[in-house]
C-alpha angles and dihedrals in degrees: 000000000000125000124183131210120211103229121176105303096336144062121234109193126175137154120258093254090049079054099041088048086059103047089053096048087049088047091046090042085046085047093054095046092054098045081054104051086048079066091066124095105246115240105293109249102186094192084067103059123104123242104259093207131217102353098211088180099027139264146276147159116291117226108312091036096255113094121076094233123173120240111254122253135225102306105014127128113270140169129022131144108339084346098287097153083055146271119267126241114272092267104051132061134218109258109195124183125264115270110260093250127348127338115332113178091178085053090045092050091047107033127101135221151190126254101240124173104246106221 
């Protein structure tokens, strides 16, 4: 079944599921920009960031480079997607846990760890 539109000096006809086909492409292509724009740091407001205390080890950014956080100590929490549990002081490493079977990228990228000193 075929309906046309009359649209300024020309016809534009197409069947419902040619319709439908593009309705669903604009909605996926609409999906993916917004997952990717969740993906951005919002604006810095400084007056919003929290006091990061007494930094024993030193301090850094945290993840979108605005915050003052402390390095994390023997022990602490650490990694995670983009480092958002924390970055270890200079003279430990993030330790995170083994993947449950096998290579796992999506477990690596979200996966936490530990700061441990290396020997």
């Amino acid at each position: 079944m075929c309906y046309c539109h009359v649209v300024p000096s020309s016809y534009i006809c197409g069947s419902t599921v040619e319709n439908m086909k593009t309705t669903f492409c604009l909605l996926v292509g609409l999906v993916l920009v917004v997952s990717t724009l969740a993906l951005d740091c919002p604006v810095c407001f400084k007056f919003k960031c929290k006091d990061p205390g007494p930094c024993h080890l030193g301090q850094t950014t945290d993840v979108c480079g605005c915050c003052t956080v402390c390095y994390k100590g023997i022990g602490e929490e650490c990694g995670g997607p983009w480092n958002v549990f924390g970055v270890c002081a200079n003279h430990l490493s993030c330790i995170r846990l083994p993947e449950p079977e096998g290579e796992d990228p999506v477990h690596d990228f979200n996966t936490s760890g530990r700061c441990f000193a290396l020997p």
